Amino acid sequence: MTARGKLTLGPLLFHWTAQKRRDFYFHIADEADLDCVYLGEVVCSKRDPFFEPHIEAVVERLTAAGKQVVRSTLAMMTLDREVAAARALAQTGVLVEANDVACLSEVAGRPHVVGPYINVFNEGACDVLIDGGAVRIVLPVEMTKSAVRVLAGRAGETEMLVFGRQPLAVAMRCYHARSHGLTKDGCQFVCGLDPDGLPADTIDGQALLTVNGTQTLSNGYLVLLDELGELRAMGVTHFRLSPQDMDMVAVARIHRAVLDGQRGTAEAMTQLRQLTGSIPWQNGFLHGREGLAWIERADAHA
Amino acid sequence: MSLELVCPAGTPAALRAAIEAGADTVYCGYRDCTNARNYPGLNFDEAEMERAIAYAHQHSRKVLVAINTFPQAANPGPWHRAIDHAASSGADAVILADIGVLAYATKRHPELRRHLSVQASASNELSIAFFRDRFDIRRVVLPRVLSIEQVAALVNRVGIETEVFAFGSVGPMSEGRCFLSSYMTGLSPTSEGACAPASHVSYVEDGAATRSCLGGITLNRFSQGEPAAYPTPCKGRYVTHGCASYLFEEPVALNAIDILADLRDAGVTALKIEGRQRGRAYVSEVVASFRRAIDALERGDSAAVASGLHAVAEGGRETHGAYEKGWR
């Protein structure tokens, strides 16, 4: 394995203010040791206009800092204007991460990234997408190690989410609005009140899910620090950090050091724990278990 | 053209019941991980499928075979075998979702009609066009997230047949892309075919109430007589802002029987009744009701069709779901 593992920052899933979002990306551009940054609204097109005026400056700053920029699309499109926006983006010729099959027709025959919201669970799907011009496939979050072993490096680049809340479902309906007694059309952008998502617990008090507009995420953070080396050996080329409302530059630094073999995972995990506080860690999907589970190294190797 | 009534059959008995009750078309699946209702005691083995297709064809009805889960890596065999068998048994179409499975069917059985499953989550013109152009899809089953206006717009543009849900559950999540059940159980609806598998569902007495659990996680607590749905994650009660509520969806059933004229005017080809996991009595009752409603519509009988289906509706209450804009 000669080339070093690439570290990427996935699209920001939460509805931060335009100011906070812009400052976050400027800080990432200047300070974070990342190879690639995904930019774009994945969850709700109603949020789009807020950040639109800043996109160009952010792309410029990231590019100038030597980071590859990929433009992510919505995970689910139903409105004409959403489809039109994706089409227009694809036609500019920038590298696009397609998160809805809708985009695949638009980018067919040109290099593009297939995002984690498009189901690629097997070689058959993988081959069709690569044949259509996909140069990188981001595997879905519900991916077991044995499947990664088959799919990674089949052709082109393979990316996996390794840090952050796990995206579990997308919908047309806005649960954030619903939790406030509102509907999607009259949502008042209440999702902006929760920059790291809204906790949704069970009725007997177990933390379980996080609501982010129309998206449902895990309550815990996916943490695969201990599995990075193994995934790299299987052929995973890109490792994705999903932005949470915390010091993502430090999160990137820890992952970079482990990927480069400059820091042991035990030490790295201690450092990461200081950053994530009381939020539980999860890694069950990769180990073929329930996604909310945390499998310790000793168990994982048992 | 009259609206085509597409009805569920989880067993050979349900298939015969659906045909007797007036189904134009029946859909069913094999007894394994290749279909999205892989529950114990349901579905068809190969011999049953052959007999079912022969029986339906004797009665001039059609059979669609759902092969609509996503193969796990390195194990496409069951899906390929299912398609080969559906083709050799004379199935009228297969209902598929996975891009790899679609590619296989297109290449190996170009003459076998292909429908796009709701599990493919094609909710807009371009997505449907991708599957249509790439795999010669002849019909798309539209996700339960679209308003009537959106359905009508899609029908006009996609140039292939559309099938919409008319009765069954309200699926608030984008189907085929929901990992909530595997998050709680470790078993994937996407590739193993069962959301909230019975093996992981439990009911616990809790004072005068009952708690329903999935993978040991409490999804609901309800008192006797209170409507409650089967404990799939999207039908549970969750606490946000300190209040417990049906965050994703109430325990209600989709019933479009009184808006069939709107669906016909929108140009849809077929109406899908959900419920392969339900029994023969459910199938008979729902199918017969929809048969009467469609026939009345054909006759121009504008008298409201009394549904009377709330007794078999999940949770005992009904909704138009996303067909009405206020739903979302």
XYZ file of C-alpha atoms in Angstrom:
630
model
C 0.000 0.000 0.000
C 2.075 2.919 -1.224
C -0.255 5.910 -1.580
C -1.297 7.373 1.745
C -4.934 7.161 2.810
C -6.882 10.281 1.898
C -8.858 12.091 4.536
C -12.061 13.837 3.473
C -14.666 16.074 5.096
C -18.198 15.075 4.169
C -20.908 17.639 3.469
C -22.178 19.543 6.497
C -25.527 17.951 7.281
C -26.836 20.514 9.767
C -28.423 23.910 9.208
C -25.821 26.295 10.561
C -26.125 30.014 9.954
C -24.405 31.173 6.789
C -21.845 33.042 8.874
C -20.998 30.034 11.026
C -20.835 27.807 7.993
C -18.545 30.133 6.081
C -16.227 30.622 9.042
C -16.140 26.868 9.581
C -15.004 26.236 6.016
C -12.448 29.047 6.065
C -11.021 27.545 9.246
C -11.014 24.080 7.640
C -9.297 25.494 4.538
C -6.597 27.176 6.570
C -6.022 24.721 9.381
C -7.213 21.184 8.631
C -4.990 18.538 7.094
C -7.630 17.202 4.713
C -7.293 16.015 1.118
C -10.829 16.672 0.012
C -13.879 18.645 1.164
C -17.467 17.965 0.064
C -19.665 21.038 -0.129
C -23.379 21.284 -0.602
C -26.809 20.823 0.927
C -27.719 17.153 1.214
C -30.786 17.300 3.456
C -33.204 20.089 2.506
C -33.270 22.412 -0.482
C -35.041 25.094 1.566
C -31.734 25.705 3.325
C -29.854 26.277 0.079
C -30.345 30.018 -0.471
C -28.735 30.976 2.839
C -25.261 29.737 1.982
C -25.410 30.295 -1.763
C -23.762 33.774 -1.653
C -20.710 32.324 0.127
C -20.106 29.174 -1.921
C -17.771 30.733 -4.426
C -15.500 32.245 -1.787
C -15.414 28.997 0.158
C -14.563 26.935 -2.934
C -11.791 29.389 -3.749
C -10.331 29.294 -0.254
C -10.410 25.483 -0.080
C -8.904 25.095 -3.540
C -6.174 27.606 -2.788
C -5.339 25.547 0.304
C -4.724 22.524 -1.929
C -7.915 20.661 -1.090
C -9.998 18.885 -3.695
C -13.555 20.232 -3.656
C -16.499 17.992 -4.536
C -20.029 19.385 -4.766
C -22.629 17.201 -3.060
C -26.256 17.020 -4.136
C -29.456 16.426 -2.210
C -30.084 12.864 -1.048
C -33.682 12.998 -2.202
C -35.224 15.200 -4.863
C -38.918 15.552 -5.547
C -39.309 19.162 -6.701
C -38.591 20.474 -10.172
C -36.336 23.195 -8.838
C -34.281 20.605 -6.942
C -33.754 18.533 -10.071
C -32.981 21.658 -12.092
C -30.376 22.796 -9.570
C -28.621 19.413 -9.673
C -28.680 19.461 -13.460
C -27.236 22.984 -13.559
C -24.495 22.036 -11.112
C -23.543 18.957 -13.132
C -23.428 21.016 -16.321
C -20.825 23.390 -14.888
C -18.385 20.498 -15.128
C -17.351 20.501 -11.451
C -16.779 17.170 -9.715
C -20.159 16.173 -8.265
C -21.097 13.715 -5.538
C -24.423 12.256 -6.680
C -26.612 11.364 -3.722
C -29.821 10.745 -5.669
C -29.927 8.521 -8.741
C -31.350 11.555 -10.569
C -27.846 12.948 -10.960
C -26.444 9.824 -12.553
C -28.009 10.605 -15.916
C -26.572 14.114 -15.814
C -23.016 13.056 -15.030
C -22.995 9.865 -17.096
C -19.765 9.410 -19.004
C -17.998 12.080 -16.943
C -15.975 11.557 -13.775
C -18.151 11.777 -10.679
C -18.478 10.507 -7.135
C -21.349 8.234 -6.080
C -22.431 9.301 -2.612
C -23.452 7.159 0.369
C -27.176 7.755 -0.193
C -27.172 5.699 -3.387
C -27.332 1.982 -2.620
C -24.140 0.258 -3.699
C -24.137 -3.018 -1.818
C -22.685 -5.404 -4.378
C -20.358 -5.860 -7.327
C -23.177 -5.730 -9.859
C -24.234 -2.229 -8.814
C -20.616 -1.165 -8.452
C -19.775 -2.222 -12.002
C -22.735 -0.398 -13.561
C -21.794 2.822 -11.778
C -18.112 2.595 -12.648
C -19.090 1.903 -16.238
C -21.118 5.136 -16.084
C -18.107 7.193 -15.073
C -17.948 6.944 -11.281
C -14.349 7.458 -10.169
C -15.110 7.134 -6.470
C -17.853 5.312 -4.614
C -18.747 6.269 -1.062
C -20.150 3.086 0.464
C -23.473 3.230 2.361
C -23.215 3.424 6.142
C -24.814 -0.019 6.555
C -21.750 -1.811 5.256
C -20.144 -4.873 6.810
C -16.455 -5.641 6.764
C -16.946 -8.655 4.523
C -18.756 -6.484 1.978
C -16.073 -3.798 2.135
C -13.490 -6.475 1.446
C -15.291 -7.396 -1.792
C -16.109 -3.889 -2.995
C -13.142 -1.748 -1.972
C -10.679 -1.220 -4.718
C -12.801 -3.109 -7.244
C -12.084 -0.198 -9.516
C -11.375 3.412 -8.842
C -11.495 4.896 -5.372
C -13.523 3.737 -2.386
C -14.589 6.026 0.431
C -16.149 5.248 3.798
C -17.607 7.330 6.576
C -15.374 6.852 9.621
C -16.495 9.617 11.978
C -19.728 11.379 12.896
C -23.402 10.661 13.385
C -24.552 7.872 11.064
C -27.135 8.848 8.426
C -29.933 6.290 8.844
C -32.851 7.601 6.779
C -34.047 10.407 4.552
C -37.655 11.432 4.077
C -39.957 13.922 2.432
C -41.467 14.835 5.732
C -39.664 17.196 8.099
C -39.491 15.694 11.577
C -37.774 18.723 12.978
C -40.766 20.833 11.957
C -43.121 18.106 13.188
C -41.451 18.083 16.614
C -42.383 21.774 16.863
C -45.940 21.226 15.664
C -45.116 22.663 12.226
C -45.039 21.234 8.694
C -42.220 21.280 6.176
C -43.771 24.055 4.140
C -44.108 26.315 7.187
C -41.058 25.074 9.049
C -39.623 28.418 10.225
C -36.221 26.736 9.850
C -36.411 25.268 13.339
C -33.670 22.792 12.357
C -31.293 25.725 12.722
C -31.902 25.663 16.483
C -29.940 22.420 16.781
C -26.489 22.723 15.200
C -25.641 19.126 16.112
C -29.162 17.756 15.632
C -32.189 17.230 17.866
C -32.053 14.239 20.258
C -34.933 11.782 19.899
C -34.933 9.377 22.825
C -37.038 6.330 23.549
C -39.984 6.804 25.892
C -38.033 5.126 28.661
C -35.188 7.577 28.320
C -32.638 5.790 26.150
C -30.758 8.107 23.792
C -31.300 6.587 20.347
C -31.682 8.921 17.378
C -30.931 12.435 16.203
C -33.313 14.393 14.015
C -31.908 16.777 11.438
C -34.747 18.192 9.359
C -35.948 15.435 7.027
C -32.984 13.271 7.952
C -32.645 10.789 10.802
C -29.193 10.155 12.220
C -27.787 7.994 14.996
C -27.465 9.545 18.429
C -23.895 8.320 18.741
C -20.869 9.097 16.627
C -19.475 6.474 14.310
C -15.841 5.974 15.343
C -13.636 3.690 13.236
C -10.200 4.820 14.426
C -9.380 1.276 15.425
C -10.405 -0.099 12.036
C -8.629 2.441 9.788
C -5.595 0.266 9.142
C -7.659 -2.770 8.298
C -9.920 -0.784 5.954
C -6.890 0.716 4.253
C -5.467 -2.783 3.737
C -8.784 -3.875 2.207
C -8.468 -1.156 -0.409
C -10.444 1.742 1.034
C -8.722 4.850 -0.292
C -10.711 7.726 1.254
C -11.866 8.163 4.839
C -14.708 10.579 5.545
C -15.257 12.712 8.614
C -18.798 14.056 8.898
C -18.869 17.578 10.353
C -20.270 17.808 13.860
C -20.525 20.938 15.981
C -17.084 20.514 17.520
C -13.404 21.029 16.772
C -13.230 19.232 13.424
C -9.670 20.405 12.809
C -8.615 18.425 15.870
C -10.702 15.439 14.757
C -8.940 15.558 11.388
C -5.533 15.800 13.062
C -6.165 12.662 15.113
C -7.344 10.647 12.101
C -4.463 11.899 9.961
C -1.927 10.815 12.558
C -3.431 7.324 12.798
C -3.668 6.937 9.018
C -0.011 7.936 8.724
C 1.016 5.489 11.435
C 2.316 8.315 13.592
C -0.002 7.659 16.491
C -1.290 4.471 18.079
C -5.050 3.988 18.073
C -5.253 3.744 21.869
C -3.704 7.173 22.293
C -5.789 8.575 19.438
C -8.983 7.221 20.941
C -8.178 8.811 24.283
C -7.703 12.147 22.528
C -10.892 11.756 20.506
C -12.856 10.878 23.634
C -11.847 14.227 25.119
C -13.354 15.951 22.100
C -16.587 13.954 21.890
C -17.436 14.167 25.590
C -20.367 12.050 26.679
C -21.647 11.246 23.182
C -21.518 7.459 22.729
C -19.434 5.821 20.030
C -20.806 3.286 17.577
C -19.271 0.920 15.033
C -21.736 -1.997 14.884
C -22.587 -1.962 11.168
C -19.014 -2.655 10.097
C -18.877 -5.642 12.443
C -22.160 -7.059 11.139
C -24.014 -6.046 14.286
C -26.744 -3.526 15.095
C -25.506 -0.123 13.964
C -25.824 1.382 17.419
C -23.453 -1.153 18.974
C -19.929 -0.399 20.070
C -17.623 -3.340 19.571
C -14.378 -3.123 21.523
C -11.227 -4.268 19.802
C -10.951 -7.428 21.932
C -14.517 -8.409 20.969
C -14.000 -7.487 17.348
C -11.014 -9.789 17.096
C -12.558 -12.595 19.104
C -58.142 2.295 -19.590
C -59.478 1.162 -16.264
C -57.202 1.452 -13.257
C -55.335 -1.832 -12.824
C -55.766 -3.321 -9.365
C -52.478 -4.809 -8.140
C -52.867 -6.949 -5.047
C -50.581 -8.631 -2.537
C -50.166 -12.352 -2.008
C -48.000 -13.590 0.827
C -49.244 -17.163 0.311
C -50.821 -19.246 -2.466
C -54.127 -19.038 -0.559
C -53.941 -15.250 -0.543
C -53.204 -15.268 -4.263
C -56.347 -17.264 -4.978
C -58.322 -15.013 -2.625
C -57.080 -11.892 -4.398
C -58.061 -13.296 -7.788
C -61.486 -14.368 -6.546
C -62.019 -10.895 -5.073
C -61.267 -9.189 -8.368
C -57.561 -8.434 -8.568
C -56.309 -7.715 -12.086
C -52.775 -8.498 -11.040
C -51.141 -10.150 -8.063
C -47.610 -9.627 -6.807
C -45.629 -12.070 -4.714
C -42.077 -13.144 -3.948
C -39.869 -16.133 -3.284
C -39.388 -17.535 0.206
C -35.924 -16.071 0.822
C -33.910 -12.867 1.131
C -34.710 -11.742 -2.425
C -37.941 -9.991 -1.548
C -38.715 -7.170 0.852
C -41.283 -9.125 2.889
C -39.081 -11.992 4.018
C -41.112 -12.950 7.089
C -41.539 -16.481 8.457
C -44.421 -18.456 6.952
C -44.779 -16.171 3.949
C -43.952 -16.290 0.274
C -43.608 -18.932 -2.419
C -41.184 -21.718 -3.189
C -40.431 -22.421 -6.843
C -43.143 -25.037 -7.310
C -45.734 -22.813 -5.630
C -44.706 -19.919 -7.839
C -45.136 -22.027 -10.978
C -48.598 -23.149 -9.865
C -49.548 -19.596 -8.864
C -48.610 -18.185 -12.249
C -50.460 -20.987 -14.040
C -53.555 -20.410 -11.878
C -53.544 -16.672 -12.495
C -53.085 -17.120 -16.222
C -55.987 -19.577 -16.333
C -58.095 -16.765 -14.915
C -56.554 -14.220 -17.305
C -54.833 -12.356 -14.502
C -51.199 -11.355 -14.194
C -48.462 -12.162 -11.693
C -45.622 -9.802 -10.841
C -42.681 -11.250 -8.937
C -40.999 -8.963 -6.431
C -37.231 -9.485 -6.333
C -36.670 -6.164 -4.716
C -33.939 -6.368 -2.121
C -30.265 -5.530 -2.590
C -27.826 -8.461 -2.863
C -25.011 -8.501 -0.396
C -21.527 -8.419 -1.842
C -20.257 -11.735 -3.221
C -23.713 -13.336 -3.005
C -25.803 -12.450 -6.066
C -26.768 -16.106 -6.589
C -30.227 -16.094 -4.951
C -31.264 -12.974 -6.865
C -30.066 -14.302 -10.213
C -31.764 -17.624 -9.584
C -35.017 -15.857 -8.672
C -34.981 -13.879 -11.911
C -34.154 -16.944 -13.995
C -36.998 -18.856 -12.371
C -39.514 -16.019 -12.754
C -38.598 -15.832 -16.443
C -38.887 -19.557 -17.051
C -42.187 -19.753 -15.143
C -43.844 -17.144 -17.313
C -44.120 -14.302 -14.784
C -45.659 -11.221 -16.393
C -43.000 -8.964 -14.895
C -40.381 -8.772 -12.182
C -40.244 -5.908 -9.690
C -36.626 -4.938 -9.094
C -34.694 -2.315 -7.136
C -30.957 -3.013 -7.154
C -28.892 -1.598 -9.997
C -26.858 -4.796 -10.265
C -29.947 -7.004 -10.304
C -31.508 -4.763 -12.946
C -28.389 -5.071 -15.063
C -28.485 -8.866 -14.769
C -32.152 -9.111 -15.719
C -31.751 -6.723 -18.637
C -28.860 -8.689 -20.043
C -30.046 -12.243 -19.417
C -33.770 -11.863 -19.947
C -34.341 -8.818 -22.129
C -37.844 -10.069 -22.977
C -38.897 -10.272 -19.308
C -40.831 -7.123 -18.411
C -39.193 -5.076 -15.661
C -40.909 -2.851 -13.107
C -39.020 -0.550 -10.765
C -39.735 -1.287 -7.110
C -40.541 1.433 -4.600
C -37.404 0.177 -2.881
C -35.383 1.942 -5.588
C -36.653 5.229 -4.188
C -37.054 6.893 -7.589
C -38.966 10.000 -6.596
C -38.325 12.367 -9.476
C -38.281 12.529 -13.251
C -34.536 12.172 -13.682
C -34.227 9.147 -11.390
C -37.015 7.363 -13.199
C -35.439 8.332 -16.513
C -32.138 6.813 -15.411
C -33.727 3.435 -14.738
C -35.971 3.652 -17.804
C -33.161 4.470 -20.214
C -30.598 2.176 -18.697
C -32.750 -0.889 -17.970
C -35.822 -0.409 -20.163
C -38.124 -0.192 -17.138
C -41.756 -0.374 -18.261
C -43.418 0.661 -15.022
C -42.320 2.552 -11.919
C -43.854 2.092 -8.487
C -43.876 5.618 -7.104
C -42.718 6.295 -3.525
C -45.384 7.159 -0.977
C -43.971 10.647 -0.543
C -45.555 12.468 -3.484
C -48.638 14.665 -3.629
C -51.285 14.040 -6.295
C -50.021 17.069 -8.200
C -46.495 15.650 -8.201
C -47.765 12.253 -9.316
C -49.628 13.869 -12.219
C -46.566 15.841 -13.284
C -44.413 12.706 -13.236
C -46.943 10.657 -15.213
C -46.858 13.265 -17.941
C -43.126 13.320 -18.215
C -41.711 9.860 -17.638
C -43.436 8.143 -20.551
C -43.813 4.798 -18.788
C -46.546 3.275 -16.662
C -46.865 4.335 -13.042
C -48.176 2.376 -10.084
C -49.084 4.094 -6.822
C -49.942 2.877 -3.350
C -53.668 2.937 -2.673
C -53.923 1.043 0.593
C -51.505 -0.082 3.257
C -49.049 1.574 5.532
C -47.704 5.091 5.234
C -43.990 4.871 4.604
C -42.548 8.168 5.768
C -38.916 7.284 4.990
C -37.367 7.009 1.550
C -37.807 3.281 1.020
C -34.855 1.042 0.281
C -32.588 3.574 1.967
C -33.735 3.288 5.571
C -31.256 1.736 7.996
C -33.249 2.283 11.195
C -34.229 -1.360 11.623
C -30.697 -2.661 11.110
C -29.427 0.074 13.434
C -31.542 -1.555 16.162
C -31.369 -5.247 15.198
C -28.306 -5.832 13.037
C -30.506 -7.406 10.357
C -30.848 -5.428 7.148
C -34.254 -4.909 5.498
C -32.326 -3.730 2.468
C -30.481 -6.990 1.839
C -32.275 -9.521 4.042
C -35.807 -8.380 3.360
C -37.389 -7.850 6.760
C -37.975 -4.547 8.530
C -38.448 -5.171 12.265
C -38.048 -8.966 11.947
C -40.377 -10.911 14.231
C -37.401 -12.595 15.891
C -36.424 -9.210 17.357
C -39.898 -7.951 18.295
C -41.135 -8.389 21.845
C -44.119 -7.222 23.878
C -43.659 -6.581 27.578
C -46.455 -6.127 30.120
C -45.912 -2.834 31.895
C -48.576 -2.282 34.512
C -51.869 -1.762 32.722
C -50.027 -1.032 29.489
C -47.907 -2.940 27.020
C -44.489 -1.953 25.756
C -43.505 -2.963 22.228
C -39.786 -3.415 21.682
C -37.444 -3.972 18.756
C -34.017 -5.405 19.506
C -34.720 -4.757 23.170
C -35.366 -1.058 22.512
C -38.719 0.332 23.601
C -40.575 1.753 20.603
C -44.001 2.287 22.119
C -46.146 1.925 25.209
C -49.886 1.672 24.796
C -52.888 0.760 26.863
C -55.455 -1.860 25.995
C -57.671 -0.716 23.147
C -55.334 2.092 22.114
C -54.405 1.927 18.429
C -50.837 0.781 17.928
C -48.888 -0.292 14.885
C -46.482 -3.210 14.454
C -43.222 -1.963 15.995
C -41.236 -0.808 13.003
C -38.903 2.046 13.989
C -40.858 4.681 12.039
C -44.093 3.872 13.887
C -42.632 4.301 17.376
C -43.054 7.029 19.968
C -39.972 9.111 20.683
C -39.217 11.916 23.091
C -38.172 15.294 21.696
C -38.197 18.527 23.723
C -39.325 16.432 26.706
C -42.525 15.268 24.978
C -43.310 11.794 23.697
C -44.940 11.704 20.268
C -45.266 9.756 17.074
C -42.333 11.668 15.662
C -42.285 10.003 12.241
C -45.817 8.743 11.655
C -49.017 8.106 13.604
C -50.454 4.593 13.732
C -52.620 5.180 10.678
C -53.148 3.396 7.388
C -53.004 4.852 3.912
C -56.374 4.577 2.206
C -56.886 6.300 -1.139
C -60.227 4.659 -1.948
C -62.110 7.957 -1.958
C -59.595 9.750 -4.188
C -59.412 7.159 -6.961
C -60.870 9.621 -9.452
C -58.013 12.022 -8.698
C -55.464 9.263 -9.201
C -57.106 8.211 -12.460
C -57.172 11.814 -13.649
C -53.502 12.100 -12.726
C -52.932 9.355 -15.280
C -51.661 6.534 -13.089
C -51.855 3.052 -14.596
C -52.158 0.879 -11.530
C -53.138 0.924 -7.871
C -51.099 -1.100 -5.433
C -52.600 -2.658 -2.345
C -49.943 -3.333 0.259
C -49.962 -6.269 2.647
C -48.171 -9.445 1.648
C -47.651 -9.962 5.383
C -51.413 -9.820 6.015
C -53.809 -12.774 5.929
C -56.295 -14.049 3.417
C -59.256 -12.285 5.057
C -57.528 -8.910 4.751
C -56.750 -9.557 1.104
C -60.316 -10.604 0.301
C -61.862 -7.620 2.021
C -59.540 -4.905 0.744
C -59.405 -6.233 -2.808
C -63.182 -6.596 -3.044
C -63.680 -3.041 -1.768
C -61.279 -1.600 -4.297
C -62.784 -3.721 -7.082
C -66.206 -2.228 -6.334
C -64.761 1.267 -6.133
C -62.929 0.992 -9.450
C -65.981 -0.513 -11.160
C -68.158 2.285 -9.781
C -65.682 4.834 -11.068
C -65.806 3.181 -14.499
C -69.578 3.361 -14.560
C -69.385 7.036 -13.713
C -71.137 6.299 -10.457
C -70.281 9.429 -8.559
C -71.873 8.260 -5.308
C -69.246 8.171 -2.619
C -67.801 4.731 -2.126
C -68.228 3.702 1.460
C -64.909 2.255 2.408
C -65.609 0.393 5.621
C -61.989 -0.679 5.626
C -60.993 0.894 8.908
C -61.418 -2.469 10.631
C -58.486 -3.900 8.668
C -56.454 -0.692 8.522
C -53.337 -0.745 10.649
C -54.045 1.191 13.831
C -57.698 1.395 12.806
C -57.391 4.918 11.375
C -56.912 6.124 7.830
C -55.128 8.901 5.989
C -54.452 10.105 2.450
C -50.788 10.366 3.429
C -48.555 12.366 1.139
C -51.237 12.654 -1.547
C -52.347 15.668 0.471
C -49.754 18.398 0.633
C -50.186 19.144 4.347
C -48.764 15.711 5.204
C -45.137 16.610 4.860
